[in-house]
Amino acid sequence: MKSIYLILINTLCFASFALASEVREFDSSSIKRLEVSNAKGEIQILGTSSKKIVVSIEKIQFDKQCKFIQNLNMATLTIKVEQENAIFEKANCISKLKIEVPTNKSLDIDVSTSSADIALVDTLGSIIFRTATGAVNIKSDILKNIEGKTATGDMQMSFKKCPARADIDIVTAAGHTEIFMPAHCKIKVGHKSATGELFNELGESQDYQIKILSKSATGNLSIKKISK
């Protein structure tokens, strides 16, 4: 009797997890832009060897007003978690979004959140992100154009190679920013802040490859040599 009870419990737990998780694949051949929105939880966009874009969600807390939307329109794939009737009825929509993209395909990525942590690893293409308190971690083989806004979320970016030309443009209130890149990268830096400090380990060059612009109230900007 006890063994039957344990089997029943395990079956119910598995069913509950299955209902809380979803996976879907998209043919990436025609997709050029990825738009992702998730207010609370996590957003992971990871480069893989697959030729497909694989979208999975783990629903941590997903009230009935929460909606998971996947829409492919022309060359844009939109992935978002949103709340219906947000004005009249509040709901908890907390989830972990994981999106696997081909490492050899250039995708322009636009990510927005309020408090979800954002991680982008080995993606190819420009990046735009907006967050209030969520942390941002970008790690890639080669640097690309990046534009980001945050209130208090910290940002860390790490790149192994420098392109012929790229821009990083970030705006923050109190979030601190760390950028790691090879020592031979030629950069130009513009940092405007009320009390935030600038630490630049690479120096500046007139014939720069990378232009870094940063505006903040109290956030620091640190540019460091990446460890080999």
Short mmCIF file of C-alpha atoms in Angstrom, two decimals:
data_model
loop_
_atom_site.label_atom_id
_atom_site.label_comp_id
_atom_site.label_asym_id
_atom_site.label_seq_id
_atom_site.Cartn_x
_atom_site.Cartn_y
_atom_site.Cartn_z
CA MET A 1 0.00 0.00 0.00
CA LYS A 2 2.85 2.34 0.88
CA SER A 3 4.60 1.72 -2.48
CA ILE A 4 1.38 2.49 -4.38
CA TYR A 5 1.07 5.75 -2.42
CA LEU A 6 4.66 6.74 -3.31
CA ILE A 7 4.09 5.97 -6.98
CA LEU A 8 0.95 8.10 -6.95
CA ILE A 9 2.79 11.03 -5.31
CA ASN A 10 5.65 10.81 -7.82
CA THR A 11 3.20 10.68 -10.72
CA LEU A 12 1.37 13.75 -9.46
CA CYS A 13 4.63 15.65 -8.97
CA PHE A 14 5.76 14.79 -12.51
CA ALA A 15 2.41 15.87 -13.93
CA SER A 16 2.57 19.14 -12.01
CA PHE A 17 6.06 19.85 -13.39
CA ALA A 18 4.95 18.98 -16.91
CA LEU A 19 2.07 21.42 -16.68
CA ALA A 20 4.41 24.11 -15.36
CA SER A 21 6.94 23.69 -18.20
CA GLU A 22 6.66 24.18 -21.95
CA VAL A 23 9.11 23.71 -24.82
CA ARG A 24 8.76 24.80 -28.44
CA GLU A 25 11.11 24.84 -31.43
CA PHE A 26 11.31 27.33 -34.31
CA ASP A 27 13.10 27.12 -37.63
CA SER A 28 15.68 29.92 -37.43
CA SER A 29 16.33 30.30 -41.16
CA SER A 30 13.92 33.23 -41.64
CA ILE A 31 14.23 34.82 -38.18
CA LYS A 32 16.36 37.96 -37.88
CA ARG A 33 15.06 39.57 -34.68
CA LEU A 34 14.22 38.24 -31.21
CA GLU A 35 12.04 40.23 -28.79
CA VAL A 36 11.78 38.91 -25.23
CA SER A 37 9.80 40.26 -22.29
CA ASN A 38 9.43 38.73 -18.81
CA ALA A 39 8.77 40.91 -15.77
CA LYS A 40 9.86 38.58 -12.95
CA GLY A 41 12.16 35.58 -12.72
CA GLU A 42 14.96 34.90 -15.19
CA ILE A 43 15.73 35.36 -18.88
CA GLN A 44 18.48 33.24 -20.43
CA ILE A 45 19.43 33.50 -24.10
CA LEU A 46 22.13 30.99 -24.93
CA GLY A 47 24.03 30.26 -28.13
CA THR A 48 24.13 26.56 -29.11
CA SER A 49 25.22 24.42 -32.06
CA SER A 50 21.59 23.72 -33.01
CA LYS A 51 20.11 25.26 -36.18
CA LYS A 52 16.80 25.78 -34.41
CA ILE A 53 15.61 28.29 -31.84
CA VAL A 54 14.37 26.39 -28.78
CA VAL A 55 12.13 28.23 -26.30
CA SER A 56 11.37 26.77 -22.88
CA ILE A 57 9.62 28.19 -19.84
CA GLU A 58 9.52 27.02 -16.25
CA LYS A 59 6.51 28.55 -14.53
CA ILE A 60 7.51 29.24 -10.95
CA GLN A 61 4.31 31.05 -10.01
CA PHE A 62 1.77 31.49 -12.78
CA ASP A 63 -1.66 32.78 -11.79
CA LYS A 64 -4.59 32.40 -14.16
CA GLN A 65 -4.14 35.97 -15.43
CA CYS A 66 -0.59 35.18 -16.62
CA LYS A 67 -0.07 34.48 -20.31
CA PHE A 68 2.89 32.97 -22.15
CA ILE A 69 2.96 34.27 -25.72
CA GLN A 70 5.08 33.00 -28.62
CA ASN A 71 4.53 34.74 -31.93
CA LEU A 72 6.44 34.58 -35.19
CA ASN A 73 5.62 37.50 -37.47
CA MET A 74 7.67 37.86 -40.64
CA ALA A 75 11.31 37.86 -39.44
CA THR A 76 10.58 38.68 -35.77
CA LEU A 77 10.07 36.08 -33.05
CA THR A 78 8.33 37.52 -29.97
CA ILE A 79 8.49 35.69 -26.64
CA LYS A 80 6.78 37.27 -23.67
CA VAL A 81 5.12 36.67 -20.34
CA GLU A 82 2.39 39.15 -19.59
CA GLN A 83 -0.58 39.68 -17.32
CA GLU A 84 -4.13 40.16 -18.55
CA ASN A 85 -6.37 42.73 -16.81
CA ALA A 86 -3.33 44.23 -15.07
CA ILE A 87 -5.24 47.40 -14.15
CA PHE A 88 -8.07 45.67 -12.31
CA GLU A 89 -6.54 42.50 -10.92
CA LYS A 90 -2.96 41.85 -9.83
CA ALA A 91 -1.29 38.51 -10.47
CA ASN A 92 2.04 36.85 -9.81
CA CYS A 93 3.75 35.87 -13.05
CA ILE A 94 7.17 34.50 -12.10
CA SER A 95 8.99 32.29 -14.59
CA LYS A 96 12.34 31.20 -15.99
CA LEU A 97 12.62 31.76 -19.73
CA LYS A 98 15.36 29.91 -21.58
CA ILE A 99 15.93 30.56 -25.28
CA GLU A 100 18.57 28.64 -27.22
CA VAL A 101 19.73 30.26 -30.46
CA PRO A 102 22.29 29.24 -33.11
CA THR A 103 25.74 30.66 -32.32
CA ASN A 104 26.51 31.21 -36.01
CA LYS A 105 23.36 33.20 -36.80
CA SER A 106 23.19 36.98 -36.37
CA LEU A 107 20.06 37.82 -34.39
CA ASP A 108 19.19 41.32 -33.19
CA ILE A 109 17.99 40.80 -29.61
CA ASP A 110 15.66 43.11 -27.65
CA VAL A 111 15.06 42.15 -23.98
CA SER A 112 12.90 43.94 -21.41
CA THR A 113 12.06 43.20 -17.78
CA SER A 114 11.41 44.86 -14.45
CA SER A 115 13.20 42.57 -12.00
CA ALA A 116 14.19 39.40 -13.88
CA ASP A 117 17.91 38.67 -14.18
CA ILE A 118 19.14 38.65 -17.79
CA ALA A 119 21.91 36.41 -19.14
CA LEU A 120 23.06 36.41 -22.78
CA VAL A 121 25.81 33.94 -23.66
CA ASP A 122 27.47 33.39 -27.05
CA THR A 123 24.86 35.23 -29.11
CA LEU A 124 25.68 36.96 -32.41
CA GLY A 125 24.04 40.29 -33.28
CA SER A 126 23.15 43.59 -31.65
CA ILE A 127 21.64 43.69 -28.15
CA ILE A 128 19.13 46.08 -26.59
CA PHE A 129 18.02 45.60 -22.99
CA ARG A 130 15.85 47.44 -20.45
CA THR A 131 15.54 46.53 -16.79
CA ALA A 132 14.73 48.15 -13.45
CA THR A 133 16.36 46.00 -10.78
CA GLY A 134 17.40 42.85 -12.63
CA ALA A 135 21.09 42.09 -13.10
CA VAL A 136 22.49 41.81 -16.64
CA ASN A 137 25.27 39.42 -17.66
CA ILE A 138 26.52 39.37 -21.26
CA LYS A 139 29.28 36.99 -22.30
CA SER A 140 30.35 36.38 -25.88
CA ASP A 141 33.27 35.57 -28.12
CA ILE A 142 33.07 38.87 -29.98
CA LEU A 143 31.71 42.25 -28.92
CA LYS A 144 28.75 43.74 -30.82
CA ASN A 145 26.59 46.88 -30.57
CA ILE A 146 24.93 47.04 -27.16
CA GLU A 147 22.37 49.52 -25.85
CA GLY A 148 21.01 49.19 -22.32
CA LYS A 149 19.04 51.00 -19.63
CA THR A 150 18.70 50.05 -15.96
CA ALA A 151 17.72 51.66 -12.68
CA THR A 152 19.60 49.74 -9.99
CA GLY A 153 20.53 46.51 -11.72
CA ASP A 154 24.26 45.82 -12.08
CA MET A 155 25.69 44.99 -15.51
CA GLN A 156 28.64 42.78 -16.42
CA MET A 157 29.89 42.25 -19.98
CA SER A 158 32.75 40.04 -21.10
CA PHE A 159 34.23 39.63 -24.60
CA LYS A 160 37.19 37.65 -25.94
CA LYS A 161 37.60 39.55 -29.22
CA CYS A 162 37.12 43.09 -30.55
CA PRO A 163 35.46 43.78 -33.89
CA ALA A 164 36.56 46.44 -36.38
CA ARG A 165 33.85 48.73 -34.97
CA ALA A 166 31.15 48.53 -32.25
CA ASP A 167 29.35 50.78 -29.76
CA ILE A 168 28.27 50.26 -26.15
CA ASP A 169 25.72 52.79 -24.90
CA ILE A 170 24.39 52.37 -21.35
CA VAL A 171 22.25 54.48 -19.01
CA THR A 172 21.75 53.67 -15.33
CA ALA A 173 20.70 55.35 -12.11
CA ALA A 174 22.59 53.42 -9.45
CA GLY A 175 23.64 50.19 -11.16
CA HIS A 176 27.36 49.48 -11.54
CA THR A 177 28.86 48.33 -14.85
CA GLU A 178 31.87 46.09 -15.49
CA ILE A 179 33.19 45.51 -19.01
CA PHE A 180 35.94 42.95 -19.69
CA MET A 181 37.79 42.81 -23.01
CA PRO A 182 41.28 42.02 -24.38
CA ALA A 183 44.08 44.44 -23.51
CA HIS A 184 44.81 45.16 -27.20
CA CYS A 185 41.31 46.54 -27.88
CA LYS A 186 41.36 50.22 -28.78
CA ILE A 187 38.58 52.10 -27.03
CA LYS A 188 37.15 55.57 -26.47
CA VAL A 189 35.14 56.26 -23.31
CA GLY A 190 32.58 58.89 -22.40
CA HIS A 191 31.34 58.61 -18.80
CA LYS A 192 28.95 61.20 -17.33
CA SER A 193 27.89 60.74 -13.72
CA ALA A 194 26.97 62.74 -10.63
CA THR A 195 29.00 60.64 -8.20
CA GLY A 196 29.79 57.42 -10.09
CA GLU A 197 33.46 56.77 -10.79
CA LEU A 198 35.31 55.60 -13.92
CA PHE A 199 38.03 52.95 -13.83
CA ASN A 200 39.68 52.30 -17.19
CA GLU A 201 42.43 49.68 -17.33
CA LEU A 202 42.77 49.81 -21.13
CA GLY A 203 43.33 53.53 -21.65
CA GLU A 204 42.00 55.38 -24.71
CA SER A 205 42.92 55.63 -28.40
CA GLN A 206 42.02 58.13 -31.10
CA ASP A 207 41.79 55.35 -33.71
CA TYR A 208 39.40 53.39 -31.51
CA GLN A 209 37.48 50.24 -32.38
CA ILE A 210 35.01 50.41 -29.49
CA LYS A 211 33.17 53.51 -28.33
CA ILE A 212 31.72 53.25 -24.81
CA LEU A 213 29.19 55.84 -23.62
CA SER A 214 27.86 55.69 -20.05
CA LYS A 215 25.47 57.94 -18.14
CA SER A 216 24.62 57.40 -14.48
CA ALA A 217 23.62 59.11 -11.27
CA THR A 218 25.72 57.08 -8.83
CA GLY A 219 26.73 54.02 -10.85
CA ASN A 220 30.42 53.23 -11.46
CA LEU A 221 31.90 52.15 -14.79
CA SER A 222 34.85 49.74 -14.76
CA ILE A 223 36.66 48.66 -17.93
CA LYS A 224 39.07 45.81 -17.29
CA LYS A 225 41.41 43.45 -19.13
CA ILE A 226 39.90 40.04 -19.54
CA SER A 227 41.82 37.15 -18.00
CA LYS A 228 43.27 34.68 -20.51
#
